[in-house]
Coordinates of C-alpha atoms and ligand atoms in Angstrom, one line a residue:
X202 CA -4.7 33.3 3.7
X203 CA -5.7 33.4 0.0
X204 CA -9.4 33.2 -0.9
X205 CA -9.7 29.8 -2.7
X206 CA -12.7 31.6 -4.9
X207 CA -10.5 33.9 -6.2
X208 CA -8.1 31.2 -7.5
X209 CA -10.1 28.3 -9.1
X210 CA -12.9 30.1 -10.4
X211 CA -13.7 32.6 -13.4
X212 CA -14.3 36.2 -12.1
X213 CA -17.9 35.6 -13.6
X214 CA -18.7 32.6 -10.9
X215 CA -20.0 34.6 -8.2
X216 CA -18.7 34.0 -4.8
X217 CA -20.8 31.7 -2.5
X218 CA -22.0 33.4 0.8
X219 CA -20.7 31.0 3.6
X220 CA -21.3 32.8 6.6
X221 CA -24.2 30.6 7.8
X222 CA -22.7 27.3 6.3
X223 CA -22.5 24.8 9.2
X224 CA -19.2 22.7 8.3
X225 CA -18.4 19.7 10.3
X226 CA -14.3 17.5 9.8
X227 CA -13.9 14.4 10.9
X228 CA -10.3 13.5 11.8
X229 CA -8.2 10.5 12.5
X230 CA -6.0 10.0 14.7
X231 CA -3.9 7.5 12.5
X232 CA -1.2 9.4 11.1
X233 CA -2.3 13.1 13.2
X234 CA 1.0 14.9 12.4
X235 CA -0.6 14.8 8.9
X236 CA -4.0 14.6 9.6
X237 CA -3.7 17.7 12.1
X238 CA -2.1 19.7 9.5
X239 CA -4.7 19.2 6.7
X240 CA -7.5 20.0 9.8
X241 CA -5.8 23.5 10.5
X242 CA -5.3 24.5 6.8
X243 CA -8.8 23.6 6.0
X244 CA -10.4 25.6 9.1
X245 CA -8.5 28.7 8.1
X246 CA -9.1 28.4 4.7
X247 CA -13.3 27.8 5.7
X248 CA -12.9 30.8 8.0
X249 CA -11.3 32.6 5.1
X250 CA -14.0 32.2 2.6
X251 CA -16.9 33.4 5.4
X252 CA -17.9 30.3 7.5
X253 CA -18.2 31.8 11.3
X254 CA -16.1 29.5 13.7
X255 CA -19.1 28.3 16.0
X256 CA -20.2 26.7 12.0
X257 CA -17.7 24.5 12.3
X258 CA -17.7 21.1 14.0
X259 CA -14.6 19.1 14.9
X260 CA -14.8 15.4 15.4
X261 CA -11.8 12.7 15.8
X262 CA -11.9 8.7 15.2
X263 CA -9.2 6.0 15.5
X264 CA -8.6 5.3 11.9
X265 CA -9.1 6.1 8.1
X266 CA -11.6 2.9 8.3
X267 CA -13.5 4.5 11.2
X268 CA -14.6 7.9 9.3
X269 CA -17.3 6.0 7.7
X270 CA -19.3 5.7 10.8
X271 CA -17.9 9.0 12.4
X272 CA -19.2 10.7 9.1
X273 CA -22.5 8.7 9.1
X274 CA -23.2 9.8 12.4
X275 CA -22.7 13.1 11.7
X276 CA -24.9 13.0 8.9
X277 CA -27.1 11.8 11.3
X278 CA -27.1 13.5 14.0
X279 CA -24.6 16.8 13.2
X280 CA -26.5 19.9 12.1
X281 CA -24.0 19.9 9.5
X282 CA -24.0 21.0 5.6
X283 CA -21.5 19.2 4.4
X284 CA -18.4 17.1 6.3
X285 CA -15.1 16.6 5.2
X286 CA -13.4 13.0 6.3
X287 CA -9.8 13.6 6.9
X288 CA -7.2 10.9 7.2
X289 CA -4.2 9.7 5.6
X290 CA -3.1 6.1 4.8
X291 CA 1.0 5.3 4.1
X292 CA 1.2 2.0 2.3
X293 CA 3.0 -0.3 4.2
X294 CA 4.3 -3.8 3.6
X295 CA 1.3 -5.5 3.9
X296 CA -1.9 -5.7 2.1
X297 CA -3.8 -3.4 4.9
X298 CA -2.8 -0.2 2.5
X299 CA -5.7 -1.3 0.0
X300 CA -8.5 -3.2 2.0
X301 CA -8.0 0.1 3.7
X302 CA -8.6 2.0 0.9
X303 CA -11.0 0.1 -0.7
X304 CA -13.2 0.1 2.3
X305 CA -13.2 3.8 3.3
X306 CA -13.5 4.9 -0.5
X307 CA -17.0 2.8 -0.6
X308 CA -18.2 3.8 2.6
X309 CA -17.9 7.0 1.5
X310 CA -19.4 6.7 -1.5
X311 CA -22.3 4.9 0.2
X312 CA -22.6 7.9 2.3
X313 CA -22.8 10.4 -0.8
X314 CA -25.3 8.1 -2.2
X315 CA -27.4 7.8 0.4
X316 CA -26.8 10.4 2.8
X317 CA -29.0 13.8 3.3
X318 CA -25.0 15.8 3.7
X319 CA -22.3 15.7 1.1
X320 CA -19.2 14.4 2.7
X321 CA -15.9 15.3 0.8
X322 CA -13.3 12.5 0.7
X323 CA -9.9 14.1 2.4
X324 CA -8.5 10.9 2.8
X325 CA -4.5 11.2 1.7
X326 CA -3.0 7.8 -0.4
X327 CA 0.1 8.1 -0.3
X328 CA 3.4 5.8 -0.6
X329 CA 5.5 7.8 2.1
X330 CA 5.1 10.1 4.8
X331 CA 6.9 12.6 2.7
X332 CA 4.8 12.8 0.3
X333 CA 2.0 12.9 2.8
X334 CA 3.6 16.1 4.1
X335 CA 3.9 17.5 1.0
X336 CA 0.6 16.7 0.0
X337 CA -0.6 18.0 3.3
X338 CA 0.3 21.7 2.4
X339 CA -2.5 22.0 -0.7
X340 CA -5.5 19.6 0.3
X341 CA -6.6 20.6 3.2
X342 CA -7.6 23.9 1.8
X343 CA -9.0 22.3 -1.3
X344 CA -11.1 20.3 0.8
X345 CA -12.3 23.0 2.5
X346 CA -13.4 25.1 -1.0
X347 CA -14.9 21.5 -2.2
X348 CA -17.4 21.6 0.8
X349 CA -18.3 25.0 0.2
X350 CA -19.1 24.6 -3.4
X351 CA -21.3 21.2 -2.2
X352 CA -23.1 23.3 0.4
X353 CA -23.9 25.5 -2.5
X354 CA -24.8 23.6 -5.1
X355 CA -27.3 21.8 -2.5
X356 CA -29.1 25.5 -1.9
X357 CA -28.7 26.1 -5.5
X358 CA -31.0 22.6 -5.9
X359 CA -33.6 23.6 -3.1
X360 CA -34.0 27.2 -4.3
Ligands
DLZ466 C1 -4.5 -0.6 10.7 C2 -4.2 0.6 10.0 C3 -3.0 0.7 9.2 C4 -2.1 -0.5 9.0 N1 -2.7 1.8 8.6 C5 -3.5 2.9 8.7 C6 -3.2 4.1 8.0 O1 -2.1 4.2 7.3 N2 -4.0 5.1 8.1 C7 -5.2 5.1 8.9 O2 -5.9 6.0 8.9 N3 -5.5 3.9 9.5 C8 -4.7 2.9 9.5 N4 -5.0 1.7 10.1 C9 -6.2 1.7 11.0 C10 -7.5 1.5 10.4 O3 -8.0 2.6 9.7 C11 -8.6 1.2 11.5 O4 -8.5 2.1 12.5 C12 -8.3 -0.2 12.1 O5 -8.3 -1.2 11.1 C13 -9.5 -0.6 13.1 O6 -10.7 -0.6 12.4

């Protein structure tokens, strides 16, 4: 497992210390071939880059639309850092693919605005499950390195 610091940033950016970052995912069970994949990347890819495994918190919901109020309870109640929302919608043939979309990309937001944690959208948009598979290989561990950097930048704020 590669250390996502080492990748995407300049050897000057020093490298965050995780190990006592508290990391919670919320995953759907809509689509979970995908949505389990992108879960195990980013746990080993967390785990990589120093978060300790009893830091991170595994939650499931029904659907995409349903990781609003999975994440906002978190927030909530977690003892979290920062939470990544993991789904994945396949546009279909009827207009569900973007009230869908719509929906759980402003909840989010809403969440970000107005929510103590950072929560990182890992929600997948995609027109096929192929190129949710594909896709499924790479985000899960950018996810991961997104909530680490958001973790940071809120102790970097506070200090
Ligand atoms: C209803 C629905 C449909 C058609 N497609 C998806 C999808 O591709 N991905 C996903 O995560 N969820 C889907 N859902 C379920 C909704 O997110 C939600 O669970 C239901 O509308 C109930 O609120």
């Amino acid at each position: 497992m590669s250390n996502a610091f080492s990748y995407t940033h300049s050897s000057s950016t020093a490298k965050p210390d995780a190990s006592d970052m508290r990391i919670g995912l919320v995953v759907t069970e809509w689509n979970s071939a995908i949505t389990e994949r992108l879960m195990t990347l980013a746990i080993e890819q967390l785990k990589a880059d120093g978060v300790q495994e009893q830091n991170i918190t595994v939650r499931r919901v029904p659907g995409s639309f349903e990781l609003i109020y999975g994440c906002a309870q978190m927030q909530r109640h977690g003892y979290i850092d920062a939470i990544i929302a993991l789904g994945c919608v396949i546009r279909g043939d009827t207009p569900h693919f973007d009230y869908i979309c719509q929906g759980t990309t402003q909840g989010l937001v809403e969440l970000n605005l107005h929510g103590t944690t950072p929560v990182i959208n890992g929600i997948l948009t995609v027109n096929t499950e192929a190129q949710a598979q594909e896709r499924a290989e790479t985000k899960g561990q950018e996810f991961a390195l997104t909530a680490i950097q958001m973790v940071d930048f809120t102790r970097q704020m506070q200090s």
